[in-house]
Tab-separated table of C-alpha atoms and ligand atoms in Angstrom:
chain	number	residue	atom	x	y	z
S	1	UNK	CA	-3.899	44.618	12.944
S	2	UNK	CA	-7.242	45.694	11.489
S	3	UNK	CA	-7.254	45.231	7.713
S	4	UNK	CA	-9.849	45.005	4.965
S	5	UNK	CA	-11.227	41.880	6.695
S	6	UNK	CA	-11.988	43.549	9.949
S	7	UNK	CA	-11.137	45.153	13.247
S	8	UNK	CA	-8.372	43.667	15.429
S	9	UNK	CA	-9.633	41.031	17.948
S	10	UNK	CA	-9.103	43.371	20.912
S	11	UNK	CA	-11.190	46.076	19.155
S	12	UNK	CA	-13.994	43.567	18.561
S	13	UNK	CA	-13.888	42.406	22.179
S	14	UNK	CA	-14.037	45.971	23.503
S	15	UNK	CA	-16.866	46.894	21.099
S	16	UNK	CA	-19.143	44.136	22.391
S	17	UNK	CA	-18.111	44.397	26.039
S	18	UNK	CA	-18.764	48.133	26.020
S	19	UNK	CA	-21.986	47.787	24.005
S	20	UNK	CA	-23.402	45.400	26.636
S	21	UNK	CA	-22.310	47.682	29.490
S	22	UNK	CA	-23.651	50.864	27.825
S	23	UNK	CA	-27.042	49.313	27.118
S	24	UNK	CA	-27.130	48.129	30.753
S	25	UNK	CA	-26.181	51.675	31.878
S	26	UNK	CA	-29.075	53.219	29.979
S	27	UNK	CA	-31.573	50.808	31.529
S	28	UNK	CA	-30.037	51.042	35.022
S	29	UNK	CA	-30.113	54.869	34.709
S	30	UNK	CA	-33.779	54.999	33.763
S	31	UNK	CA	-34.674	52.200	36.224
S	32	UNK	CA	-32.995	53.808	39.209
S	33	UNK	CA	-34.521	57.261	38.711
S	34	UNK	CA	-37.997	55.783	38.415
S	35	UNK	CA	-37.917	53.896	41.708
S	36	UNK	CA	-38.265	54.948	45.322
S	37	UNK	CA	-37.484	51.384	46.481
S	38	UNK	CA	-34.260	50.655	48.411
S	39	UNK	CA	-32.854	49.123	45.173
S	40	UNK	CA	-32.035	52.737	44.184
S	41	UNK	CA	-28.845	52.612	46.268
S	42	UNK	CA	-27.217	49.462	44.798
S	43	UNK	CA	-28.334	50.550	41.315
S	44	UNK	CA	-26.716	53.976	41.574
S	45	UNK	CA	-23.542	52.381	42.972
S	46	UNK	CA	-23.367	50.087	39.929
S	47	UNK	CA	-24.242	53.004	37.609
S	48	UNK	CA	-21.442	55.235	38.923
S	49	UNK	CA	-18.830	52.453	39.046
S	50	UNK	CA	-19.617	51.056	35.596
S	51	UNK	CA	-19.763	54.606	34.190
S	52	UNK	CA	-16.234	55.363	35.401
S	53	UNK	CA	-14.962	51.975	34.112
S	54	UNK	CA	-16.523	52.806	30.716
S	55	UNK	CA	-14.683	56.136	30.678
S	56	UNK	CA	-11.361	54.306	31.173
S	57	UNK	CA	-12.309	51.727	28.510
S	58	UNK	CA	-13.194	54.355	25.891
S	59	UNK	CA	-9.771	55.988	26.311
S	60	UNK	CA	-8.112	52.579	25.761
S	61	UNK	CA	-10.444	51.975	22.809
S	62	UNK	CA	-9.560	55.276	21.145
S	63	UNK	CA	-5.842	54.558	21.585
S	64	UNK	CA	-6.362	51.137	19.937
S	65	UNK	CA	-8.392	52.763	17.148
S	66	UNK	CA	-5.489	55.150	16.491
S	67	UNK	CA	-3.037	52.274	16.466
S	68	UNK	CA	-4.988	49.715	14.420
S	69	UNK	CA	-7.292	51.982	12.391
S	70	UNK	CA	-10.525	50.625	10.894
S	71	UNK	CA	-11.302	48.449	7.862
S	72	UNK	CA	-12.626	50.288	4.773
S	73	UNK	CA	-16.367	50.388	4.142
S	74	UNK	CA	-17.607	48.570	1.010
S	75	UNK	CA	-16.536	50.429	-2.138
S	76	UNK	CA	-20.080	50.344	-3.550
S	77	UNK	CA	-21.636	52.043	-0.514
S	78	UNK	CA	-22.988	55.507	-1.544
S	79	UNK	CA	-20.842	58.439	-0.419
S	80	UNK	CA	-23.596	59.960	1.734
S	81	UNK	CA	-24.073	56.646	3.578
S	82	UNK	CA	-20.318	56.404	4.181
S	83	UNK	CA	-20.334	59.948	5.528
S	84	UNK	CA	-23.344	59.117	7.734
S	85	UNK	CA	-21.568	56.023	9.069
S	86	UNK	CA	-18.418	58.003	9.911
S	87	UNK	CA	-20.395	60.808	11.534
S	88	UNK	CA	-22.499	58.421	13.595
S	89	UNK	CA	-19.403	56.542	14.808
S	90	UNK	CA	-17.805	59.847	15.776
S	91	UNK	CA	-20.966	60.780	17.680
S	92	UNK	CA	-21.044	57.382	19.423
S	93	UNK	CA	-17.456	57.933	20.615
S	94	UNK	CA	-18.463	61.457	21.701
S	95	UNK	CA	-21.350	60.094	23.795
S	96	UNK	CA	-19.106	57.429	25.327
S	97	UNK	CA	-16.755	60.189	26.547
S	98	UNK	CA	-19.233	62.905	27.492
S	99	UNK	CA	-21.818	60.788	29.371
S	100	UNK	CA	-19.507	59.641	32.204
S	101	UNK	CA	-17.945	63.128	32.400
S	102	UNK	CA	-21.404	64.707	32.759
S	103	UNK	CA	-22.323	62.131	35.413
S	104	UNK	CA	-19.201	62.930	37.422
S	105	UNK	CA	-19.492	66.677	36.782
S	106	UNK	CA	-23.093	66.944	37.977
S	107	UNK	CA	-22.259	65.195	41.262
S	108	UNK	CA	-19.150	67.352	41.768
S	109	UNK	CA	-21.150	70.538	41.132
S	110	UNK	CA	-23.694	69.353	43.719
S	111	UNK	CA	-20.805	68.889	46.205
S	112	UNK	CA	-21.959	65.260	46.444
S	113	UNK	CA	-19.098	62.822	47.137
S	114	UNK	CA	-18.536	60.371	44.252
S	115	UNK	CA	-18.083	57.037	46.013
S	116	UNK	CA	-17.715	53.950	43.827
S	117	UNK	CA	-17.886	50.217	44.529
S	118	UNK	CA	-15.332	49.224	47.188
S	119	UNK	CA	-15.457	52.701	48.763
S	120	UNK	CA	-13.215	54.233	46.085
S	121	UNK	CA	-13.747	57.988	46.184
S	122	UNK	CA	-13.139	60.255	43.188
S	123	UNK	CA	-12.029	63.745	44.227
S	124	UNK	CA	-14.141	66.662	42.991
S	125	UNK	CA	-12.701	68.646	40.093
S	126	UNK	CA	-15.471	71.260	40.019
S	127	UNK	CA	-16.557	73.792	42.640
S	128	UNK	CA	-20.090	73.612	44.049
S	129	UNK	CA	-22.606	75.468	41.875
S	130	UNK	CA	-26.366	74.959	41.681
S	131	UNK	CA	-26.472	76.454	38.182
S	132	UNK	CA	-23.746	74.154	36.827
S	133	UNK	CA	-25.324	71.159	38.576
S	134	UNK	CA	-28.708	71.822	36.926
S	135	UNK	CA	-27.083	72.342	33.527
S	136	UNK	CA	-25.022	69.122	33.709
S	137	UNK	CA	-27.919	67.131	35.180
S	138	UNK	CA	-30.175	68.166	32.280
S	139	UNK	CA	-27.416	67.376	29.778
S	140	UNK	CA	-26.867	63.918	31.358
S	141	UNK	CA	-30.595	63.113	31.123
S	142	UNK	CA	-31.281	64.451	27.607
S	143	UNK	CA	-28.011	63.281	26.043
S	144	UNK	CA	-28.645	59.890	27.679
S	145	UNK	CA	-31.830	59.590	25.623
S	146	UNK	CA	-30.113	60.911	22.480
S	147	UNK	CA	-27.395	58.268	23.012
S	148	UNK	CA	-30.072	55.586	23.264
S	149	UNK	CA	-31.674	56.800	20.005
S	150	UNK	CA	-28.324	56.753	18.200
S	151	UNK	CA	-27.556	53.244	19.483
S	152	UNK	CA	-30.903	52.090	18.034
S	153	UNK	CA	-30.076	53.708	14.690
S	154	UNK	CA	-26.639	52.067	14.773
S	155	UNK	CA	-28.267	48.700	15.518
S	156	UNK	CA	-30.660	49.175	12.593
S	157	UNK	CA	-27.752	50.044	10.269
S	158	UNK	CA	-25.787	46.990	11.464
S	159	UNK	CA	-28.773	44.708	10.801
S	160	UNK	CA	-29.254	46.289	7.376
S	161	UNK	CA	-25.633	45.410	6.532
S	162	UNK	CA	-25.909	41.915	8.011
S	163	UNK	CA	-29.313	40.847	6.678
S	164	UNK	CA	-30.120	42.999	3.638
S	165	UNK	CA	-26.865	44.116	2.007
S	166	UNK	CA	-24.855	41.121	3.285
S	167	UNK	CA	-21.744	43.117	2.437
S	168	UNK	CA	-19.382	41.785	5.116
S	169	UNK	CA	-19.500	44.937	7.301
S	170	UNK	CA	-20.995	43.008	10.222
S	171	UNK	CA	-18.225	40.428	9.922
S	172	UNK	CA	-15.598	43.148	10.442
S	173	UNK	CA	-16.704	43.601	14.068
S	174	UNK	CA	-18.270	40.175	14.821
S	175	UNK	CA	-16.660	38.252	17.679
S	176	UNK	CA	-16.694	34.998	15.738
S	177	UNK	CA	-16.064	34.411	12.024
S	178	UNK	CA	-19.332	34.406	10.091
S	179	UNK	CA	-20.230	31.717	7.561
S	180	UNK	CA	-20.019	32.713	3.870
S	181	UNK	CA	-18.611	36.082	4.797
S	182	UNK	CA	-17.533	38.397	2.026
S	183	UNK	CA	-15.064	41.172	2.749
S	184	UNK	CA	-16.221	44.800	2.479
S	185	UNK	CA	-13.558	45.461	-0.165
S	186	UNK	CA	-15.122	42.872	-2.471
T	1	LIG	C1	-24.049	50.860	23.063
T	1	LIG	C2	-23.918	50.208	22.003
T	1	LIG	C3	-22.900	50.442	20.895
T	1	LIG	C4	-21.948	51.397	20.700
T	1	LIG	C5	-21.627	52.575	21.610
T	1	LIG	C6	-21.258	51.097	19.455
T	1	LIG	C7	-20.233	51.843	18.916
T	1	LIG	C8	-19.608	51.571	17.726
T	1	LIG	C9	-18.581	52.388	17.113
T	1	LIG	C10	-18.035	53.674	17.710
T	1	LIG	C11	-18.203	51.780	15.964
T	1	LIG	C12	-17.149	52.291	14.973
T	1	LIG	C13	-15.841	51.616	15.229
T	1	LIG	C14	-14.694	52.408	14.641
T	1	LIG	O1	-14.723	52.768	13.467
T	1	LIG	O2	-13.746	52.660	15.408
T	1	LIG	C15	-18.996	50.590	15.811
T	1	LIG	C16	-18.923	49.699	14.750
T	1	LIG	C17	-19.834	48.714	14.501
T	1	LIG	N1	-20.868	48.323	15.345
T	1	LIG	FE1	-21.340	49.131	17.121
T	1	LIG	N2	-21.830	49.958	18.922
T	1	LIG	C18	-22.827	49.524	19.772
T	1	LIG	C19	-23.651	48.437	19.601
T	1	LIG	C20	-23.730	47.692	18.440
T	1	LIG	C21	-24.718	46.667	18.169
T	1	LIG	C22	-25.842	46.278	19.143
T	1	LIG	C23	-24.449	46.199	16.917
T	1	LIG	C24	-25.160	45.146	16.104
T	1	LIG	C25	-26.018	44.281	16.495
T	1	LIG	C26	-23.275	46.888	16.414
T	1	LIG	C27	-22.678	46.676	15.203
T	1	LIG	C28	-21.583	47.323	14.706
T	1	LIG	C29	-20.990	47.064	13.395
T	1	LIG	C30	-21.484	46.062	12.365
T	1	LIG	C31	-19.882	47.926	13.282
T	1	LIG	C32	-18.913	48.029	12.104
T	1	LIG	C33	-19.366	49.150	11.239
T	1	LIG	C34	-18.306	49.729	10.358
T	1	LIG	O3	-17.187	49.287	10.273
T	1	LIG	O4	-18.669	50.723	9.729
T	1	LIG	N3	-22.872	47.802	17.367
T	1	LIG	N4	-19.849	50.486	16.892
T	2	LIG	C1	-21.772	55.705	29.671
T	2	LIG	C2	-22.024	56.321	30.807
T	2	LIG	C3	-23.371	56.718	31.329
T	2	LIG	C4	-24.622	56.596	30.776
T	2	LIG	C5	-25.005	56.019	29.412
T	2	LIG	C6	-25.562	57.136	31.740
T	2	LIG	C7	-26.942	57.203	31.550
T	2	LIG	C8	-27.849	57.659	32.487
T	2	LIG	C9	-29.284	57.688	32.308
T	2	LIG	C10	-30.023	57.252	31.043
T	2	LIG	C11	-29.831	58.179	33.442
T	2	LIG	C12	-31.327	58.372	33.737
T	2	LIG	C13	-31.739	59.765	33.432
T	2	LIG	C14	-33.206	60.008	33.744
T	2	LIG	O1	-34.071	59.318	33.163
T	2	LIG	O2	-33.503	60.882	34.568
T	2	LIG	C15	-28.754	58.460	34.361
T	2	LIG	C16	-28.901	58.982	35.624
T	2	LIG	C17	-27.858	59.245	36.488
T	2	LIG	N1	-26.513	59.081	36.247
T	2	LIG	FE1	-25.702	58.343	34.556
T	2	LIG	N2	-24.871	57.555	32.851
T	2	LIG	C18	-23.536	57.318	32.649
T	2	LIG	C19	-22.495	57.571	33.519
T	2	LIG	C20	-22.637	58.107	34.791
T	2	LIG	C21	-21.565	58.361	35.730
T	2	LIG	C22	-20.084	58.068	35.481
T	2	LIG	C23	-22.125	58.901	36.842
T	2	LIG	C24	-21.488	59.362	38.129
T	2	LIG	C25	-20.294	59.040	38.564
T	2	LIG	C26	-23.544	58.980	36.623
T	2	LIG	C27	-24.448	59.459	37.534
T	2	LIG	C28	-25.814	59.465	37.365
T	2	LIG	C29	-26.741	59.895	38.391
T	2	LIG	C30	-26.384	60.412	39.796
T	2	LIG	C31	-28.027	59.766	37.842
T	2	LIG	C32	-29.359	60.023	38.546
T	2	LIG	C33	-29.786	61.422	38.385
T	2	LIG	C34	-31.061	61.614	39.192
T	2	LIG	O3	-31.152	61.143	40.319
T	2	LIG	O4	-31.956	62.237	38.661
T	2	LIG	N3	-23.827	58.492	35.361
T	2	LIG	N4	-27.560	58.144	33.756
């Protein structure tokens, strides 16, 4: 169970596994659209497959979050910062759900078959529409960059907790116990 000392081990594992995959997705996304080399094809195959896996993982993660909850933030953290932390986490979850859905949606609206690694095909749930395709494509691109910006902000906040405040917040999600860790409730 997650308690005042931290998230449950499975929540920690998923956080870091998904963080690595999402950061890879952002770079693969930008890399593949800026190349005309044949590497475009394997890159897009990885991008689509990993994107769909991430969609499944975020559903599992939200179910675990509901079950285990989250440890409290340090009591001495200003209210506005706590609110900012909650809002940014909510937004991060939102991006994790919406990005793969936009990716799938824009291909469906283009009547482009979504074929994943191993030849797995995902049936289209949207009718063909140029207007919808353009809208979803733009959303996928611009929200992709907004996601990246928020991840950087989140990283900065995490480092602020770990290196400046040293308030134990980083230890709540760390994969391994940290030396001289204090709990956020302290
Ligand atoms: C794509 C990358 C990432 C995403 C999408 C992400 C997402 C999240 C989310 C949604 C939470 C809130 C968990 C909850 O309350 O259920 C969280 C917590 C946390 N993350 Fe990340 N994260 C990412 C990368 C990172 C990185 C690179 C670091 C640090 C180096 C980090 C450090 C933390 C810390 C310290 C917490 C605990 C904060 C707290 O309890 O308030 N994350 N992350
Ligand atoms: C967490 C999930 C995802 C993230 C973070 C993400 C991110 C990105 C980024 C940053 C780009 C580059 C945009 C640009 O610079 O033009 C991109 C492009 C693309 N993504 Fe995703 N994506 C995700 C999931 C998906 C999924 C699930 C699919 C489809 C099944 C998909 C299909 C595409 C396609 C087809 C492009 C290329 C668009 C073009 O050719 O202009 N994405 N993605």
